Amino acid sequence: MQASMRRIFEQILSRPGTRMALVHATSKVLGLALGIFVARVLGAESYGIYTYTLAWMALLSAIGSAGVPRLLMREIAAARAKENWHSVRADTWRGTALVLVLSCSIAALGGVALLLFGDTLTPDVLATTAGMLVLLPLAVLVTLSSHILQGLQKVVTGMWVELVMRPACMLMLLVIAVFGLSIELTPAYAMLTQIAGALLTLALALALVTRALPSNTRQTDDASRAPRAWLN
């Protein structure tokens, strides 16, 4: 009886739909826990500064990504179906370069704006906004890596990286900072943990993408260097 129940349980977990549902459920739980913890530690005013800055980052991330992650996911999936691994790697590099240039340009413009108008902001708002601008390219790259993995038919893994790994890293770092190091949390420190969590997640995502790409994609032929239609 126990063996039969175990087989049924393993069959349920082996289904992609079940694993995707678990990823989404875990993401919701982590997001709730993270929100409650940060709000309780920061307090109302500081938490308002933090969430307001994150709202701006969400808007700027959408502009900085320019729809490239989803487009790149479709292009990679199509190339993978044809086993055109040279195009997969070339598209990955071009898409990464494009969103990196866009997001870094937006962050640089934001930095210039802070230099010009920073004296009108409170120290907490200024420091938190500066941290958000540093986080922006990292967050965009995490999202891009997630979609690249999904295009390589690592759908659950790609979703797990963005929806679970990143908030889990931040929650872990916050707990260490508050309870382990006894740091008095401010909006700027909270944003710093976002940056550290994004760096850890990005490192893992890049390792997973590299592992998912076949070794024969390390060299690209002349055709793969030609501009792709979706970038023209």
XYZ file of C-alpha atoms in Angstrom:
232
model
C 0.000 0.000 0.000
C 2.768 2.419 0.941
C 4.719 1.583 -2.224
C 1.597 2.124 -4.334
C 0.946 5.524 -2.753
C 4.568 6.446 -3.301
C 4.359 5.565 -7.011
C 1.188 7.618 -7.394
C 2.831 10.553 -5.642
C 5.920 10.299 -7.865
C 3.737 10.139 -10.994
C 1.894 13.285 -9.927
C 5.136 15.148 -9.251
C 6.613 14.027 -12.568
C 3.950 15.911 -14.496
C 5.149 19.322 -15.740
C 1.826 20.938 -14.866
C 2.110 19.807 -11.258
C 5.664 21.085 -10.950
C 4.702 24.426 -12.485
C 1.838 24.727 -10.011
C 4.243 23.977 -7.155
C 6.632 26.666 -8.415
C 3.820 29.240 -8.533
C 2.523 28.214 -5.085
C 6.012 28.391 -3.582
C 6.523 31.783 -5.196
C 3.318 33.124 -3.650
C 4.275 31.836 -0.203
C 7.782 33.299 -0.442
C 6.431 36.625 -1.701
C 3.974 36.808 1.196
C 6.615 35.878 3.761
C 9.083 38.352 2.296
C 6.548 41.167 2.219
C 5.443 40.593 5.810
C 9.006 40.318 7.088
C 10.239 43.459 5.306
C 7.160 45.476 6.311
C 7.492 44.450 9.951
C 11.219 45.194 10.137
C 11.188 48.463 8.181
C 8.040 50.073 9.541
C 5.358 51.938 7.638
C 7.324 54.944 6.360
C 10.466 53.080 5.344
C 8.442 50.265 3.792
C 6.568 52.852 1.735
C 9.872 54.197 0.371
C 11.023 50.664 -0.433
C 7.849 49.578 -2.248
C 7.586 52.876 -4.127
C 11.133 52.402 -5.426
C 10.390 48.796 -6.418
C 7.318 49.990 -8.330
C 9.558 52.307 -10.344
C 11.955 49.437 -10.955
C 9.143 47.246 -12.285
C 8.229 49.987 -14.773
C 11.833 50.600 -15.832
C 12.473 46.842 -16.125
C 9.593 46.526 -18.571
C 11.111 49.315 -20.655
C 14.630 47.945 -20.325
C 13.670 44.434 -21.411
C 11.665 45.795 -24.389
C 9.857 42.479 -24.793
C 13.107 40.723 -25.707
C 12.878 37.859 -23.145
C 9.615 36.453 -24.531
C 10.704 37.014 -28.127
C 14.038 35.356 -27.471
C 12.300 32.419 -25.792
C 10.237 31.796 -28.937
C 13.264 32.173 -31.240
C 15.353 29.778 -29.148
C 12.525 27.239 -28.979
C 12.111 27.375 -32.777
C 15.855 27.028 -33.381
C 16.092 24.215 -30.858
C 13.294 22.307 -32.600
C 15.375 22.457 -35.796
C 18.518 21.565 -33.814
C 20.074 24.790 -35.058
C 22.324 25.157 -32.040
C 24.520 27.830 -33.618
C 21.498 30.103 -33.942
C 20.471 29.303 -30.379
C 23.809 30.499 -29.033
C 24.022 33.498 -31.359
C 20.487 34.624 -30.458
C 21.281 34.184 -26.775
C 24.316 36.457 -26.997
C 22.533 39.080 -29.097
C 19.469 39.146 -26.863
C 21.613 39.433 -23.749
C 23.648 42.263 -25.250
C 20.509 44.114 -26.300
C 18.747 44.060 -22.927
C 22.015 44.793 -21.138
C 22.590 47.910 -23.233
C 18.983 49.066 -22.805
C 18.815 48.484 -19.050
C 22.250 49.969 -18.385
C 21.331 53.033 -20.473
C 18.178 53.542 -18.425
C 20.147 53.083 -15.196
C 22.749 55.597 -16.399
C 20.048 58.155 -17.245
C 18.551 57.596 -13.812
C 21.967 58.150 -12.255
C 22.308 61.445 -14.082
C 18.860 62.465 -12.841
C 19.896 61.662 -9.270
C 23.025 63.784 -9.645
C 20.960 66.708 -10.899
C 17.990 66.475 -8.560
C 19.276 64.326 -5.695
C 19.383 67.262 -3.303
C 15.583 67.429 -3.435
C 15.288 63.876 -2.056
C 15.692 62.602 1.468
C 18.826 60.511 2.168
C 16.791 57.304 2.443
C 14.981 57.897 -0.848
C 18.225 58.858 -2.593
C 20.152 55.802 -1.390
C 17.261 53.415 -2.116
C 16.767 54.821 -5.607
C 20.481 54.542 -6.344
C 20.356 50.904 -5.261
C 17.336 50.328 -7.492
C 19.286 51.628 -10.504
C 22.082 49.158 -9.744
C 19.526 46.353 -9.382
C 17.752 47.164 -12.657
C 20.185 45.493 -15.130
C 20.586 42.487 -12.827
C 16.836 41.960 -12.555
C 16.430 42.208 -16.330
C 19.206 39.649 -16.862
C 17.587 37.246 -14.381
C 14.306 37.500 -16.288
C 16.113 36.988 -19.591
C 17.958 33.927 -18.274
C 14.665 32.470 -17.076
C 13.126 32.824 -20.538
C 16.240 31.412 -22.220
C 15.925 28.297 -20.059
C 12.251 28.007 -20.952
C 13.136 28.302 -24.642
C 15.577 25.421 -24.130
C 12.640 23.340 -22.802
C 13.724 23.823 -19.200
C 10.386 25.442 -18.410
C 10.066 24.512 -14.750
C 13.734 25.265 -14.091
C 13.437 28.669 -15.757
C 10.347 29.559 -13.739
C 11.982 28.307 -10.535
C 15.015 30.557 -11.049
C 12.995 33.755 -11.332
C 9.966 33.034 -9.152
C 11.504 31.014 -6.314
C 15.290 31.313 -6.227
C 15.471 35.108 -6.261
C 12.977 35.839 -3.445
C 14.375 32.908 -1.444
C 17.880 34.360 -1.678
C 16.681 37.766 -0.592
C 14.701 36.362 2.342
C 17.718 34.340 3.464
C 20.011 37.375 3.260
C 17.522 39.532 5.166
C 17.226 36.986 7.961
C 21.027 36.761 8.203
C 21.377 40.562 8.244
C 18.675 41.190 10.847
C 19.103 38.239 13.203
C 22.636 37.077 12.483
C 24.460 40.394 12.064
C 22.002 42.566 14.033
C 21.872 45.161 11.241
C 19.226 47.839 11.588
C 17.322 47.462 8.333
C 16.683 50.554 6.213
C 15.151 50.814 2.730
C 18.656 51.125 1.277
C 19.830 47.965 3.086
C 16.721 46.137 1.889
C 17.551 47.171 -1.665
C 21.115 45.993 -1.115
C 19.819 42.534 -0.235
C 17.810 42.641 -3.463
C 21.046 43.297 -5.357
C 22.887 40.481 -3.570
C 19.991 38.084 -4.131
C 19.834 38.992 -7.820
C 23.584 38.413 -8.170
C 23.329 34.956 -6.600
C 20.322 34.081 -8.752
C 21.993 35.350 -11.907
C 25.119 33.291 -11.229
C 22.990 30.164 -10.842
C 20.902 31.005 -13.916
C 23.999 31.485 -16.084
C 25.364 28.139 -14.884
C 22.061 26.448 -15.757
C 21.931 28.080 -19.203
C 25.517 27.013 -19.928
C 24.700 23.475 -18.840
C 21.531 23.386 -20.959
C 23.386 24.414 -24.125
C 25.053 21.510 -25.973
C 28.835 21.664 -26.158
C 28.747 21.944 -29.956
C 27.333 25.462 -29.658
C 30.625 26.867 -28.384
C 31.654 27.641 -31.932
C 29.434 29.571 -34.300
C 29.613 29.483 -38.058
C 29.413 32.459 -40.396
C 25.669 32.064 -40.861
C 25.060 32.384 -37.131
C 26.922 35.710 -37.104
C 24.565 37.237 -39.662
C 21.924 39.591 -38.205
C 18.762 37.767 -37.241
C 15.430 38.963 -38.615
C 13.974 39.617 -35.171
C 16.762 42.126 -34.425
C 16.501 43.967 -37.749
